[in-house]
Amino acid sequence: MPDENLTGTLDRRDWWRSAVIYQVYPRSFADSDGDGIGDLPGTTSRLGYLASLGVNAVWISPFFPSPQADAGYDVADYCDVDPLFGSLADFDTLVTEAHSRGLRVIIDLVPNHTSDAHPWFRRALAAGPGSPERGWYHFRDSDPSDPDRPPNDWPSEFGGPAWTRTPDGQWYLHLFDSRQPDLNWEYSGVRAAFLDVLRFWLDRGVDGFRVDVAHGLIKAPGLPDAGHSRAELATLPTSAAPFWDQDGVHEIYREWRRLLDSYPGERVMVAEAWVNPADRIARYVRADEHHQAFNFTFLDTAWTATELRERITASVAANEPVGAPTTWVLSNHDVIRPATRLALAAKERATQLGPPVTPPDPTVGQRRARAAILLMLALPGSAYLYQGEELGLPEVLDLEPGVRQDPTFARTGGARLGRDGCRVPLPWRREAPAFGFSPTGAAWLPQPGEFAALAVDQQVGVPGSTLELTRSLIAMRAEHRLGEGSLTIVDPRTVLGDAAHGDLVVVEVRSGSSVTHVLLNLGPAVVLPEGARVLIASEPVSGAQVSTDCAVWLEL
Ligand code: GLC
C-alpha cells in the first residue's frame, strides 16, 4: 500500500523537501471565458488533471492587476486579481478546490519592481524630485559629466539601458522593462508594505511564495557603474554586478521567514535567483531564509554526460552545508522548452535565442526531453515541472513578429526572440477550437499545428506517451521515496562492466532500504547486465538494449 502521506495530503511535515511542483502559467493554461487569455476559473477546472498527474503543489505565475507589459510580472496591485484572470473569489475557490484535492498552492511574489501603473510609482512621479515619495524607488539625476546620460551604466535584462528619464529630467531605475521600476528596498516603507502583502495572501490560505528576482532587491550603495556589459557580466560571479546578489538581500528573507513560520502549517518560499557560483545560491536557502531555490545550474546543463554528472554533484554539494534539499528544474516560462533546447546545437538560453533559428530535429528533442524528465524525477529533493513539459511540447520558434509580446523582442529590435515561444497556450483536445484551450477558439498566441498530436486527449491513457510516462514517474518516485533519498554518481562500469562508455550518467539513489539506479545514455547503445530489472524507461528497451538518448530506472 502506498503511504498516504506521499500522495499529496496536506498534513505532511517537510512536504516541500521532496515535492513535485507544477508551474501553471495562467494566461496559457486554460481559458474559461473565451477571451483567449487563460484565467483562474480555467485553472480551477483543470485541477483534477493536475491531481491525477500526481503532483504535490502548483505554483501559479502572476494574476494580479497589471497592465501586462511583462505578462503580469509588472504588478499594479499586489492584493487583488486582475479581471483578465477573474476575481479574489475565484482565487479563494481555486485554493479551496486545490486543497480538497491534496494540492498546495504557491503564488508568485514580485518584490523587485512594480508596474509603472502602481499607485506608489504614480505618487512618486507626481511628488517630484527630492520628495519622500520618490524614496520608494531609485530616482537619480543625470550623470554629472553629461546631462543626457543616465546616472550609471547598468543594462536592462531586456535590452537597452536600465534607466528611463521622466519629464522633470530625473531618471528611474528598471532592471527589466521601463514599465517595471525597481523598488528601493533600503526604504522602510517598502519593507512594511510587503509584509502586509505576505500577510494578505497567507491569511487567504496560500502555502507559499515563489520570490521573483530574489537576487535583485538590494543594490550596491551609491549605485556605482558596473564597468562591464551584460555579456561580460554573465561570465563573472553574479555579485560582480552591483545590482545582483548583494549581501543585503538576506535580511529581507529572514524577516519574511519569521512571518511565514508564525503561520500554521508549513508555508514556503522558493527563490528565483540566477546566481553563481553554487555556494552563493546556497546562502538563499539557509535554515532561516528560503526553503528552496530553483536549480538553474541544472537547467542550464549542456546535453553531455560530463556536464550533467558535474552539475548534479555540484548542486547537491552546494546545499549540503546549509542542510537544504536540492531542487531540479528543466523548464519554466522564461527558457526554451527542453524538447527543443536539448537538441539545439549550441547551448542557448531562451532569452539569448536570436533569429535566424534553425529548428532542431524534433525527434531528437523529444527523446532527450523524455530522458531528461526520467533523470530529473529520480533525483532526491524537489522537482519542478512547467505546464506542457509533461506533454513534451516544443518551443514555438516561428511566431510572427506581430504577435510577439515579450518586451525583450521589442527592446532588442528583434535581435533576441524572447520568451513567447514557451508560453503558447496548452493543447487539451485535438478536435476543439484552440485545441480546447478556450471555448471560442481565441488564443493570445497562435498554437502551431504540431500541438494537435501532443494534446492531452491524444496522450491520456496511451501507454508510452510523454504524459503517461510523466504520471508513472511521479507515482514511482513516491512509491520508492526517491525524493527523500540521497544520491551518488557512480562509475558506469560498476553497472555495465566493459560495455560502459564515457557518455553515460549513472546515479544511485538510496532511500531507506530501496536502491534505484537511473542510467542515462547519451552515446551509443548499451546492453544491460543480466538480472537488471528495468522499472521504467524513456524509450522501449528491447533485448536489454538502452539506445542513444534513452534513460532507464533500474533495480540491480
Ligand atoms: C523573472 C520572471 C520573468 C520576468 C522577470 C521580471 O525572471 O520569471 O518572467 O520577466 O522576473 O519580473
Coordinates of C-alpha atoms and ligand atoms in Angstrom, one line a residue:
M1 CA 0.0 0.0 0.0
P2 CA 1.5 3.4 -0.9
D3 CA 1.8 5.6 2.1
E4 CA -0.9 8.2 2.1
N5 CA 1.5 10.8 3.2
L6 CA 3.4 10.5 0.0
T7 CA 0.5 11.3 -2.3
G8 CA 0.0 14.9 -1.5
T9 CA -2.1 15.0 1.6
L10 CA -1.8 18.3 3.3
D11 CA -0.7 17.4 6.8
R12 CA 2.7 16.1 5.8
R13 CA 5.7 17.9 7.5
D14 CA 8.6 19.0 5.4
W15 CA 6.4 18.4 2.3
W16 CA 8.4 20.8 0.2
R17 CA 11.7 18.8 0.7
S18 CA 10.6 16.2 -1.9
A19 CA 7.6 17.7 -3.5
V20 CA 6.9 17.7 -7.3
I21 CA 5.6 21.2 -8.0
Y22 CA 3.8 22.1 -11.2
Q23 CA 4.0 25.6 -12.6
V24 CA 0.8 27.0 -14.0
Y25 CA 1.3 30.0 -16.3
P26 CA -2.3 31.0 -16.0
R27 CA -2.6 33.1 -19.2
S28 CA -1.7 30.0 -21.2
F29 CA -3.2 27.2 -19.1
A30 CA -6.9 27.1 -19.6
D31 CA -9.3 29.9 -20.6
S32 CA -12.8 29.7 -19.2
D33 CA -14.4 32.9 -20.6
G34 CA -13.2 32.7 -24.2
D35 CA -11.2 35.9 -24.4
G36 CA -8.1 34.0 -25.4
I37 CA -6.3 34.5 -22.1
G38 CA -6.3 31.7 -19.6
D39 CA -7.7 32.5 -16.2
L40 CA -8.2 31.3 -12.6
P41 CA -11.6 29.6 -13.2
G42 CA -9.9 27.8 -16.1
T43 CA -7.1 26.7 -13.9
T44 CA -9.5 25.5 -11.2
S45 CA -11.4 23.5 -13.9
R46 CA -8.2 21.6 -14.6
L47 CA -7.1 20.8 -11.0
G48 CA -8.4 17.3 -11.5
Y49 CA -5.9 16.8 -14.3
L50 CA -3.1 18.0 -12.0
A51 CA -4.1 15.9 -9.1
S52 CA -4.2 12.8 -11.4
L53 CA -0.8 13.6 -12.6
G54 CA 0.3 13.1 -9.0
V55 CA 2.0 16.5 -8.3
N56 CA 2.0 17.8 -4.8
A57 CA 1.7 21.5 -5.4
V58 CA 1.0 24.1 -8.0
W59 CA 2.9 27.4 -8.4
I60 CA 0.8 29.9 -10.2
S61 CA 2.5 32.8 -12.1
P62 CA 1.2 36.3 -11.5
F63 CA -2.5 37.0 -11.9
F64 CA -2.6 40.4 -10.1
P65 CA -3.9 43.6 -11.6
S66 CA -1.3 44.7 -14.2
P67 CA -1.0 46.5 -17.5
Q68 CA 0.6 43.2 -18.7
A69 CA 3.7 44.9 -20.0
D70 CA 5.7 41.8 -18.9
A71 CA 2.8 39.3 -18.8
G72 CA 1.8 40.2 -15.3
Y73 CA 5.3 40.5 -13.8
D74 CA 4.5 44.2 -13.7
V75 CA 2.2 44.4 -10.8
A76 CA -0.1 47.4 -10.2
D77 CA -1.8 46.0 -7.1
Y78 CA -0.3 43.1 -5.0
C79 CA -3.5 42.3 -3.2
D80 CA -6.1 41.7 -5.9
V81 CA -6.8 39.7 -9.0
D82 CA -6.8 41.3 -12.5
P83 CA -10.2 41.0 -14.1
L84 CA -8.4 39.3 -17.0
F85 CA -7.9 36.3 -14.7
G86 CA -11.0 36.5 -12.5
S87 CA -11.6 37.8 -9.0
L88 CA -10.4 37.3 -5.5
A89 CA -13.5 35.0 -5.0
D90 CA -12.2 32.9 -8.0
F91 CA -8.8 32.7 -6.3
D92 CA -10.4 31.6 -3.0
T93 CA -12.3 28.9 -4.9
L94 CA -9.1 27.8 -6.6
V95 CA -7.3 27.4 -3.2
T96 CA -10.2 25.5 -1.6
E97 CA -10.5 23.2 -4.5
A98 CA -6.8 22.6 -4.7
H99 CA -6.6 21.8 -1.0
S100 CA -9.5 19.5 -1.3
R101 CA -7.5 17.5 -3.8
G102 CA -4.4 17.5 -1.7
L103 CA -2.6 20.1 -3.8
R104 CA -0.8 23.0 -2.2
V105 CA -0.8 26.4 -3.8
I106 CA 2.2 28.6 -4.2
I107 CA 1.9 32.1 -5.7
D108 CA 4.3 34.4 -7.3
L109 CA 5.6 37.4 -5.4
V110 CA 7.3 40.2 -7.4
P111 CA 9.1 42.4 -5.0
N112 CA 12.0 43.8 -7.1
H113 CA 9.8 46.1 -9.1
T114 CA 6.3 47.2 -9.5
S115 CA 4.4 48.3 -12.6
D116 CA 4.7 51.9 -13.6
A117 CA 0.9 52.0 -13.1
H118 CA 1.3 51.1 -9.4
P119 CA -0.1 53.9 -7.2
W120 CA 3.3 54.0 -5.4
F121 CA 5.0 54.9 -8.6
R122 CA 2.3 57.3 -9.8
R123 CA 2.6 59.0 -6.5
A124 CA 6.4 59.2 -6.7
L125 CA 6.3 60.7 -10.2
A126 CA 3.7 63.3 -9.2
A127 CA 5.6 64.3 -6.0
G128 CA 8.7 65.3 -7.9
P129 CA 12.5 65.2 -7.2
G130 CA 13.6 65.1 -3.6
S131 CA 10.2 64.1 -2.2
P132 CA 9.9 61.2 0.2
E133 CA 7.6 59.5 -2.3
R134 CA 10.5 59.2 -4.7
G135 CA 12.4 57.4 -2.0
W136 CA 10.2 54.3 -2.7
Y137 CA 12.1 53.9 -6.0
H138 CA 15.5 54.7 -7.4
F139 CA 15.3 58.2 -8.8
R140 CA 18.5 59.9 -9.7
D141 CA 19.8 62.9 -11.6
S142 CA 21.8 62.6 -14.9
D143 CA 25.5 61.7 -15.0
P144 CA 27.2 64.9 -13.7
S145 CA 29.5 64.9 -16.7
D146 CA 26.8 64.7 -19.3
P147 CA 23.2 65.8 -18.7
D148 CA 21.9 63.5 -21.4
R149 CA 23.4 60.4 -19.9
P150 CA 21.8 58.2 -17.3
P151 CA 23.2 58.1 -13.8
N152 CA 25.2 54.9 -14.4
D153 CA 26.0 52.2 -17.0
W154 CA 23.6 49.5 -15.8
P155 CA 21.9 47.5 -18.6
S156 CA 18.3 46.3 -18.6
E157 CA 17.9 42.5 -18.7
F158 CA 15.5 43.0 -21.6
G159 CA 18.0 45.1 -23.6
G160 CA 19.0 48.8 -23.6
P161 CA 19.8 50.8 -20.6
A162 CA 18.3 50.2 -17.1
W163 CA 17.3 53.9 -16.8
T164 CA 14.4 55.9 -18.2
R165 CA 14.1 59.7 -18.0
T166 CA 11.0 61.4 -16.5
P167 CA 9.6 64.7 -17.8
D168 CA 11.2 66.6 -14.9
G169 CA 14.7 65.4 -16.0
Q170 CA 15.3 62.8 -13.3
W171 CA 15.8 59.1 -14.2
Y172 CA 14.4 56.0 -12.6
L173 CA 16.0 52.6 -12.5
H174 CA 14.4 49.5 -14.0
L175 CA 16.5 46.3 -14.3
F176 CA 13.8 44.9 -16.6
D177 CA 11.3 46.8 -18.8
S178 CA 10.9 50.6 -18.5
R179 CA 7.4 49.9 -17.2
Q180 CA 8.9 47.9 -14.3
P181 CA 10.5 50.5 -12.0
D182 CA 12.8 48.9 -9.3
L183 CA 11.7 49.4 -5.7
N184 CA 14.1 50.8 -3.2
W185 CA 14.4 48.1 -0.5
E186 CA 16.5 50.4 1.7
Y187 CA 13.3 52.3 2.4
S188 CA 11.4 51.1 5.4
G189 CA 8.0 51.8 3.9
V190 CA 8.7 49.3 1.1
R191 CA 9.6 46.6 3.7
A192 CA 6.5 47.2 5.8
A193 CA 4.2 47.2 2.7
F194 CA 5.5 43.8 1.6
L195 CA 5.0 42.3 5.0
D196 CA 1.3 43.3 4.6
V197 CA 1.2 41.7 1.1
L198 CA 2.6 38.5 2.5
R199 CA 0.0 38.5 5.3
F200 CA -2.8 39.2 2.9
W201 CA -2.1 36.0 0.9
L202 CA -1.1 33.9 3.9
D203 CA -4.4 34.8 5.5
R204 CA -6.1 33.6 2.3
G205 CA -4.5 30.2 2.7
V206 CA -1.6 30.1 0.3
D207 CA 1.1 27.6 1.0
G208 CA 3.9 29.7 -0.1
F209 CA 5.6 32.2 -2.5
R210 CA 7.9 31.9 -5.4
V211 CA 10.0 35.0 -5.0
D212 CA 10.7 36.7 -8.3
V213 CA 14.2 38.0 -8.9
A214 CA 15.2 37.2 -5.3
H215 CA 18.8 38.2 -6.0
G216 CA 18.0 41.7 -7.2
L217 CA 16.3 43.6 -4.3
I218 CA 19.4 45.3 -2.9
K219 CA 21.7 47.4 -5.0
A220 CA 25.3 48.4 -4.1
P221 CA 25.5 51.6 -2.1
G222 CA 25.8 54.7 -4.3
L223 CA 24.7 52.7 -7.4
P224 CA 28.3 52.6 -8.9
D225 CA 29.0 51.8 -12.5
A226 CA 29.0 48.1 -13.4
G227 CA 32.0 48.7 -15.6
H228 CA 31.0 45.7 -17.8
S229 CA 28.5 44.9 -20.5
R230 CA 25.6 42.5 -19.8
A231 CA 27.5 39.8 -21.8
E232 CA 30.7 40.4 -19.8
L233 CA 28.8 40.3 -16.5
A234 CA 27.4 36.9 -17.5
T235 CA 30.9 35.4 -17.3
L236 CA 31.7 36.7 -13.8
P237 CA 30.4 35.7 -10.4
T238 CA 26.9 37.2 -10.2
S239 CA 27.7 39.6 -7.3
A240 CA 30.2 41.3 -9.6
A241 CA 27.2 43.2 -10.9
P242 CA 26.4 46.0 -8.4
F243 CA 22.7 45.1 -8.7
W244 CA 22.7 41.3 -8.3
D245 CA 23.3 39.1 -5.3
Q246 CA 24.2 41.8 -2.8
D247 CA 24.5 40.6 0.8
G248 CA 21.8 42.9 2.0
V249 CA 19.0 40.8 0.4
H250 CA 19.3 38.1 3.0
E251 CA 18.0 40.1 6.0
I252 CA 14.8 40.7 4.0
Y253 CA 14.2 37.0 3.6
R254 CA 14.9 36.3 7.3
E255 CA 12.2 38.7 8.2
W256 CA 9.8 37.1 5.8
R257 CA 10.7 33.6 7.0
R258 CA 9.8 34.6 10.6
L259 CA 6.5 35.8 9.4
L260 CA 5.8 32.6 7.4
D261 CA 6.9 30.5 10.4
S262 CA 4.3 32.2 12.5
Y263 CA 1.5 30.7 10.4
P264 CA 0.2 27.2 10.9
G265 CA 1.3 24.5 8.5
E266 CA 4.5 24.8 6.5
R267 CA 4.3 27.9 4.3
V268 CA 7.3 28.1 2.0
M269 CA 9.4 30.4 -0.1
V270 CA 11.3 29.5 -3.2
A271 CA 13.9 31.8 -4.6
E272 CA 14.2 32.7 -8.2
A273 CA 17.8 33.7 -8.0
W274 CA 20.0 33.4 -11.1
V275 CA 23.2 33.3 -9.0
N276 CA 26.6 31.7 -9.3
P277 CA 28.8 30.2 -8.0
A278 CA 26.8 27.5 -6.3
D279 CA 27.9 28.4 -2.7
R280 CA 26.3 31.8 -3.2
I281 CA 22.9 30.3 -4.1
A282 CA 23.1 28.1 -1.0
R283 CA 23.0 31.3 1.1
Y284 CA 19.4 31.8 -0.1
V285 CA 18.4 28.5 1.4
R286 CA 19.9 28.8 4.8
A287 CA 17.6 27.5 7.6
D288 CA 16.2 30.9 8.3
E289 CA 15.7 32.0 4.7
H290 CA 14.0 30.4 1.7
H291 CA 13.1 26.8 1.8
Q292 CA 14.2 26.2 -1.8
A293 CA 15.9 27.9 -4.7
F294 CA 15.4 27.0 -8.3
N295 CA 18.4 25.0 -9.5
F296 CA 19.3 26.9 -12.7
T297 CA 22.7 25.2 -12.8
F298 CA 20.9 22.0 -13.7
L299 CA 18.6 23.7 -16.1
D300 CA 21.5 25.3 -17.9
T301 CA 23.4 22.0 -18.3
A302 CA 24.5 21.1 -21.8
W303 CA 23.5 17.7 -23.1
T304 CA 26.8 16.0 -22.2
A305 CA 27.4 13.3 -19.7
T306 CA 30.4 15.1 -18.2
E307 CA 28.5 18.3 -17.5
L308 CA 25.4 16.5 -16.2
R309 CA 27.5 14.5 -13.8
E310 CA 29.4 17.5 -12.6
R311 CA 26.4 19.7 -12.2
I312 CA 24.3 17.1 -10.3
T313 CA 27.2 16.6 -7.9
A314 CA 27.8 20.3 -7.5
S315 CA 24.2 21.1 -6.9
V316 CA 23.9 18.6 -4.0
A317 CA 27.3 19.5 -2.6
A318 CA 26.5 23.2 -2.5
N319 CA 23.4 22.8 -0.4
E320 CA 24.8 20.3 2.0
P321 CA 26.4 22.8 4.3
V322 CA 23.1 24.6 4.9
G323 CA 21.0 21.4 5.1
A324 CA 18.6 22.4 2.3
P325 CA 17.3 20.0 -0.3
T326 CA 18.2 20.5 -3.9
T327 CA 15.6 21.3 -6.5
W328 CA 15.6 20.1 -10.0
V329 CA 14.3 22.2 -12.8
L330 CA 14.4 21.8 -16.6
S331 CA 11.8 24.3 -17.7
N332 CA 9.8 27.4 -16.9
H333 CA 8.1 30.3 -18.7
D334 CA 11.5 32.1 -19.3
V335 CA 13.5 29.4 -21.1
I336 CA 13.4 27.4 -24.3
R337 CA 11.3 24.3 -23.8
P338 CA 13.5 21.3 -23.3
A339 CA 12.0 19.3 -26.2
T340 CA 13.7 22.0 -28.4
R341 CA 16.6 23.2 -26.2
L342 CA 18.2 19.9 -25.6
A343 CA 18.5 19.3 -29.4
L344 CA 20.0 22.7 -30.2
A345 CA 23.5 22.6 -31.5
A346 CA 24.7 25.3 -29.2
K347 CA 23.8 25.7 -25.5
E348 CA 21.5 28.7 -25.6
R349 CA 19.0 30.1 -23.1
A350 CA 15.6 31.2 -24.4
T351 CA 16.4 34.8 -23.8
Q352 CA 19.5 34.5 -25.9
L353 CA 17.9 32.9 -28.9
G354 CA 18.0 35.2 -31.9
P355 CA 16.9 34.8 -35.5
P356 CA 17.6 33.0 -37.7
V357 CA 16.9 29.9 -35.7
T358 CA 17.2 26.6 -37.4
P359 CA 14.7 24.3 -35.8
P360 CA 16.4 21.3 -34.3
D361 CA 15.3 17.7 -35.1
P362 CA 12.0 17.3 -33.2
T363 CA 12.5 13.6 -32.8
V364 CA 15.9 14.0 -31.1
G365 CA 14.4 16.8 -29.0
Q366 CA 11.5 14.6 -27.8
R367 CA 13.8 11.7 -26.9
R368 CA 16.1 13.9 -24.9
A369 CA 13.3 15.7 -23.1
R370 CA 11.8 12.4 -22.1
A371 CA 15.1 11.1 -20.9
A372 CA 15.8 14.3 -19.0
I373 CA 12.5 14.1 -17.2
L374 CA 13.2 10.5 -16.3
L375 CA 16.6 11.5 -14.9
M376 CA 15.2 14.5 -13.1
L377 CA 12.3 12.7 -11.4
A378 CA 14.7 10.1 -9.9
L379 CA 16.8 12.7 -8.1
P380 CA 16.4 13.4 -4.4
G381 CA 14.9 16.7 -3.5
S382 CA 12.1 18.7 -5.0
A383 CA 11.3 18.8 -8.7
Y384 CA 9.5 21.4 -10.8
L385 CA 7.5 20.8 -13.9
Y386 CA 6.4 23.6 -16.2
Q387 CA 3.0 23.2 -17.8
G388 CA 3.2 21.3 -21.1
E389 CA 6.5 19.7 -20.1
E390 CA 4.5 16.6 -19.3
L391 CA 3.2 16.7 -22.9
G392 CA 6.6 17.1 -24.5
L393 CA 5.6 20.4 -26.1
P394 CA 8.3 22.0 -28.2
E395 CA 9.3 25.7 -28.2
V396 CA 7.3 27.5 -30.9
L397 CA 10.1 29.2 -32.9
D398 CA 8.2 30.7 -35.8
L399 CA 5.8 33.2 -34.2
E400 CA 5.3 36.2 -36.4
P401 CA 6.9 39.4 -35.1
G402 CA 3.5 41.0 -34.9
V403 CA 2.2 38.5 -32.3
R404 CA 5.2 38.5 -30.1
Q405 CA 4.6 40.2 -26.7
D406 CA 7.7 39.6 -24.6
P407 CA 9.3 43.1 -24.2
T408 CA 12.7 41.5 -24.9
F409 CA 11.8 41.2 -28.5
A410 CA 10.9 44.9 -28.9
R411 CA 13.7 46.2 -26.6
T412 CA 16.4 44.4 -28.7
G413 CA 14.9 45.3 -32.0
G414 CA 14.2 41.6 -32.6
A415 CA 17.8 40.5 -32.0
R416 CA 16.5 38.3 -29.2
L417 CA 13.3 36.4 -29.9
G418 CA 12.3 36.5 -26.2
R419 CA 10.2 34.0 -24.3
D420 CA 6.8 33.9 -26.2
G421 CA 7.7 30.5 -27.8
C422 CA 7.5 28.7 -24.5
R423 CA 4.3 30.5 -23.5
V424 CA 1.9 29.3 -26.3
P425 CA -1.4 28.2 -24.8
L426 CA -1.7 24.5 -24.0
P427 CA -3.5 22.0 -26.3
W428 CA -6.1 20.0 -24.4
R429 CA -8.2 18.4 -27.1
R430 CA -7.2 17.8 -30.7
E431 CA -10.6 18.4 -32.3
A432 CA -11.6 21.5 -30.5
P433 CA -11.2 25.3 -31.1
A434 CA -7.8 26.4 -29.9
F435 CA -7.2 22.7 -29.1
G436 CA -9.5 23.1 -26.2
F437 CA -7.7 26.0 -24.6
S438 CA -10.6 28.3 -24.8
P439 CA -14.3 27.8 -25.7
T440 CA -14.2 30.3 -28.5
G441 CA -11.0 29.3 -30.2
A442 CA -9.3 32.5 -29.2
A443 CA -5.7 32.2 -28.0
W444 CA -3.4 35.1 -27.1
L445 CA -0.6 33.5 -29.1
P446 CA -1.3 31.2 -32.1
Q447 CA -0.9 27.5 -31.5
P448 CA 1.1 25.6 -34.2
G449 CA -0.5 22.6 -36.0
E450 CA 2.1 20.3 -34.4
F451 CA 0.4 20.8 -31.0
A452 CA -2.6 18.7 -32.3
A453 CA -0.8 15.4 -31.9
L454 CA 0.5 16.4 -28.5
A455 CA -2.9 17.4 -27.0
V456 CA -3.8 16.0 -23.6
D457 CA -6.6 13.9 -25.1
Q458 CA -4.1 12.3 -27.6
Q459 CA -1.8 11.2 -24.8
V460 CA -4.0 10.4 -21.8
G461 CA -4.2 6.6 -21.3
V462 CA -1.8 6.0 -24.2
P463 CA 1.0 3.8 -22.9
G464 CA 4.4 5.3 -23.6
S465 CA 3.1 8.8 -24.3
T466 CA 5.1 11.6 -22.6
L467 CA 2.0 12.3 -20.4
E468 CA 1.7 8.7 -19.2
L469 CA 5.5 8.4 -18.8
T470 CA 5.5 11.5 -16.5
R471 CA 2.5 10.2 -14.5
S472 CA 4.2 6.9 -13.9
L473 CA 7.5 8.5 -13.0
I474 CA 5.8 10.7 -10.4
A475 CA 3.9 7.7 -8.9
M476 CA 7.1 5.5 -8.8
R477 CA 9.1 8.3 -7.4
A478 CA 6.7 8.4 -4.5
E479 CA 6.5 4.7 -4.1
H480 CA 10.3 4.4 -3.9
R481 CA 10.6 7.6 -1.8
L482 CA 13.2 8.8 -4.2
G483 CA 12.6 12.5 -3.3
E484 CA 13.7 11.8 0.2
G485 CA 16.7 9.7 -0.7
S486 CA 20.4 10.5 -1.2
L487 CA 22.3 10.2 -4.4
T488 CA 25.8 9.1 -5.6
I489 CA 27.1 9.4 -9.1
V490 CA 28.6 6.0 -9.9
D491 CA 31.1 4.9 -12.4
P492 CA 29.1 3.3 -15.3
R493 CA 31.5 0.4 -15.3
T494 CA 30.1 -0.8 -11.9
V495 CA 26.8 -1.4 -13.7
L496 CA 27.8 -2.2 -17.2
G497 CA 31.3 -3.5 -16.9
D498 CA 33.3 -3.4 -20.1
A499 CA 30.2 -2.4 -22.1
A500 CA 30.3 1.1 -20.4
H501 CA 31.5 4.2 -22.3
G502 CA 32.0 7.8 -21.3
D503 CA 28.7 9.2 -22.4
L504 CA 26.7 7.6 -19.6
V505 CA 25.3 9.1 -16.5
V506 CA 24.6 6.6 -13.7
V507 CA 23.1 7.8 -10.5
E508 CA 22.4 5.6 -7.5
V509 CA 19.6 6.8 -5.3
R510 CA 19.2 5.3 -1.9
S511 CA 16.1 5.7 0.2
G512 CA 15.6 3.6 3.2
S513 CA 16.2 0.1 2.1
S514 CA 15.5 0.8 -1.5
V515 CA 18.3 1.3 -4.1
T516 CA 17.4 2.6 -7.5
H517 CA 19.8 3.3 -10.3
V518 CA 19.0 5.8 -13.1
L519 CA 21.0 5.3 -16.2
L520 CA 21.1 7.9 -19.0
N521 CA 22.8 7.1 -22.2
L522 CA 24.0 9.9 -24.3
G523 CA 26.2 7.8 -26.5
P524 CA 26.0 4.5 -28.5
A525 CA 23.5 1.8 -27.4
V526 CA 24.5 -0.3 -24.4
V527 CA 23.2 -3.6 -23.2
L528 CA 22.2 -4.0 -19.6
P529 CA 23.7 -6.8 -17.5
E530 CA 21.8 -9.9 -16.8
G531 CA 19.4 -9.6 -13.9
A532 CA 19.0 -5.8 -14.2
R533 CA 15.3 -5.1 -13.8
V534 CA 14.0 -2.1 -15.8
L535 CA 11.5 -0.2 -13.7
I536 CA 10.7 2.4 -16.3
A537 CA 12.3 3.6 -19.5
S538 CA 12.0 6.7 -21.6
E539 CA 12.0 4.6 -24.8
P540 CA 11.2 1.0 -25.4
V541 CA 14.0 -1.2 -24.2
S542 CA 14.2 -4.4 -26.3
G543 CA 16.8 -7.1 -25.8
A544 CA 18.1 -5.2 -22.7
Q545 CA 19.4 -2.6 -25.1
V546 CA 19.4 1.0 -23.9
S547 CA 19.5 3.2 -27.0
T548 CA 21.0 6.7 -27.5
D549 CA 19.2 9.4 -25.6
C550 CA 17.3 6.9 -23.6
A551 CA 17.2 6.7 -19.8
V552 CA 16.1 3.9 -17.5
W553 CA 15.4 3.3 -13.8
L554 CA 16.9 0.0 -12.7
E555 CA 16.9 -2.4 -9.9
L556 CA 20.1 -4.3 -9.9
Ligands
GLC1 C1 11.5 36.8 -13.5 C2 10.3 36.2 -14.2 C3 10.3 36.7 -15.6 C4 10.1 38.2 -15.5 C5 11.2 38.9 -14.7 C6 10.9 40.3 -14.3 O1 12.7 36.4 -14.1 O2 10.4 34.8 -14.2 O3 9.3 36.2 -16.4 O4 10.1 38.8 -16.8 O5 11.4 38.2 -13.5 O6 9.9 40.3 -13.4

